[in-house]
Amino acid sequence: MRKITYAEAIREALIEEMRRDPSVILYGEDVANFGGIFRVSAGLKDMFGDERVFDSPISENALVGGGVGAALTGLRPVVELQFADFLFTAGDEVVLKAGMWRYGHGGAYAIPLVVRCPSGATGVGPEHGQCPEAFFMHAPGLKIVSPSNPADAKGLLKSAIRDNNPVLYFEHKLLYATRGEVPEGEDVLVPLGKAAIAREGDDLTLVAISAMVPKALKAAKRLAAEGHSVEVIDPRSLVPFDRETIIESVKKTGKIVVAEESYKTLGVGAEIGAMLMEQALEYLDRPLRRVAIPDVPIPTAAVLEAFVLPNEEKIYQACRELLA
Amino acid sequence: MDKKLKLEIYRKMLLSRRLEERIAELIKAGQAGGFMHPGVGQEALQVAAIAALRPDDYLLYAHRGVAYWVARGIPIEKILCDLAGKEGGTNHGKGGVMRVVYPQLGVLGESGTLGGCFPIAAGAGLSIRVKGEDKVVLCFFGDGTSNRGTFHEALNLCAVRKLPVVFLCENNGWAVSTPTEKSTAVKDIAMRAAGYNVPGKTVDGNDPEAVYDAVKEAVDRARQGNGPSLLEGKTYRLWGHWVGDPEDYRSREEVEKHWRSDPLPRFEEKLAGEKILTEKIKAEFEAEAMATIDRAVEFSRSQPHPKPESALDDVFA
Ligand SMILES: Cc1ncc(C[n+]2csc(CCOP(=O)(O)OP(=O)(O)O)c2C)c(N)n1
């Protein structure tokens, strides 16, 4: 199968969905002329014209809120924020409008909105490097996806655009250049709410999110060389969340580690822990371990950033501890 | 503006320019990371405006370059340590060069999200009022940033409470790849002052004297308790948005045209014409700038990286 990058996969999904459905539009800061600051939407303005692909002012509230208004009235907007952190800048529009408009009005409207959120720490400090998925998992009414590879990046974005609900689509900046096999075909979708088993195993369940998945796979490989069989699960969607796949895995392994590039307290790992307490306590024979950022903002200097960020070694050590 | 002040502004513009050039070299050579947005071409506006402040006034600079810090008198070696993420800077590697901070001179820091500065400036103005001080807040921002909603909220708040805040837009014609006229409905950002019933004024941002006079007037007004102003200096970003920007969104001709009104040689010629700046003084300033920068680079190289576990410090007071 052909291999393309994660960024190309996103671009391809945008092109296919815009061709397929004239109600899909794309806007955000520098997305049109420049093709996005990460150049993911390069060329789309020339393909679809300025009415459907345009550069916006630096106005995050109007970007996301405008997306809600356009979605209420029949468009399927894809809004790009330059950094996932700016979800907080547009907090009212994200949490209270996109998340609650439909519900508060008794289901009168659907909100088919996608917000593209480039995430991940790249040495640029506290306000440009977060993976803030968990903050928004707490907010009702928002779907959340975090693809870890090019095929999922494409398939999940297509599903998100076709979905009738607001979807926060987290694209990890350090994954943009990674290559992988991506099936061709306009209707190859990856469903929202279905986890992937990235590697099968029997001794320990390792759940990893977004850019943590390749790191988890490397850790699992090292552990395999030492005789441990680790199952790596990539949830792909955080809302809706595929609990089944994780519970089934834990039934088999009895041990679980969760690796995420976010703050530990009330992170994705905390939710998984609570879910297992409620639904699978009897299958756990060791305590849950979370590999996450200690509860501090992400510092800028490389040595500090490396200290707080989860990495392959930290994941490996957490697994080793449970496997001992 | 007296002769001494003119020379001081020129000296700082020159030092800022040379520092930007050195930083770009360091970044290109892979010797500095950072997240540097060069301010080359905007030094006149930045240095002259800050010259209108008192040392105890507050400053919220924007993300565009080093001249704000040079103008305020923050030691160059500290700036370079922040750039390198070393100890010896102002923020211990936490915020990098985009979060230089200097409480002793009222430098409050920088918002990573554009437009975060406006409400903070209003709050500093509020604090001045409540404490009965006669300080002033100077808040810099780009033309693109003026389209954030926080701009509106903060200006209105400052206007109704008559807070001593001077908002100064650096209108450089671009926000990354987006030209101002494509993102902004008014030609002059200062026209928006009418919406808040405050004075608004647009000046040539590459003319240090015009900038100084306008900022001085607004600062005096604020200091006397007459409330905020909205100022704008027209200027141009001569370099890319960041070091390494492909700049394929604007024409070479446009950029070259603006190099012809580069504020540095322009002010140099003016001061030479007024017999204020002699070849001798100019050579001294150049030599001093280079020596200062060399020393600062050496200092930053000699400084240690922060201890990894110090990443956990500074969260709570
Ligand atoms: C809320 C927010 N949106 C977007 C950005 C990304 N960003 C950084 S600088 C910049 C352009 C700013 O333009 P302008 O205010 O005109 O200042 P200039 O860069 O031209 O000096 C953008 C979009 C950001 N940091 N914060």
Short mmCIF file of C-alpha atoms in Angstrom, two decimals, chain B residues 1-11 13 208-209 264-278 285:
data_model
loop_
_atom_site.label_atom_id
_atom_site.label_comp_id
_atom_site.label_asym_id
_atom_site.label_seq_id
_atom_site.Cartn_x
_atom_site.Cartn_y
_atom_site.Cartn_z
CA MET B 1 13.47 65.70 22.18
CA ASP B 2 16.89 66.83 23.32
CA LYS B 3 20.19 65.82 21.81
CA LYS B 4 21.06 63.41 24.58
CA LEU B 5 17.79 61.54 24.26
CA LYS B 6 18.11 61.33 20.49
CA LEU B 7 21.53 59.76 20.79
CA GLU B 8 20.33 57.38 23.46
CA ILE B 9 17.45 56.22 21.28
CA TYR B 10 19.80 55.77 18.34
CA ARG B 11 22.28 53.82 20.48
CA MET B 13 18.13 51.00 18.17
CA PRO B 208 11.40 57.99 16.62
CA GLU B 209 10.58 61.62 17.29
CA LEU B 264 17.96 52.80 11.54
CA PRO B 265 19.83 54.44 8.62
CA ARG B 266 17.02 56.95 8.40
CA PHE B 267 17.52 58.17 11.96
CA GLU B 268 21.27 57.95 11.49
CA GLU B 269 21.13 60.31 8.53
CA LYS B 270 18.82 62.66 10.36
CA LEU B 271 21.09 62.86 13.39
CA ALA B 272 24.14 63.23 11.19
CA GLY B 273 22.42 66.09 9.38
CA GLU B 274 21.71 67.74 12.73
CA LYS B 275 25.39 67.27 13.60
CA ILE B 276 24.39 65.22 16.62
CA LEU B 277 25.78 61.94 15.41
CA THR B 278 29.38 62.09 14.26
CA PHE B 285 28.33 52.85 19.48
#
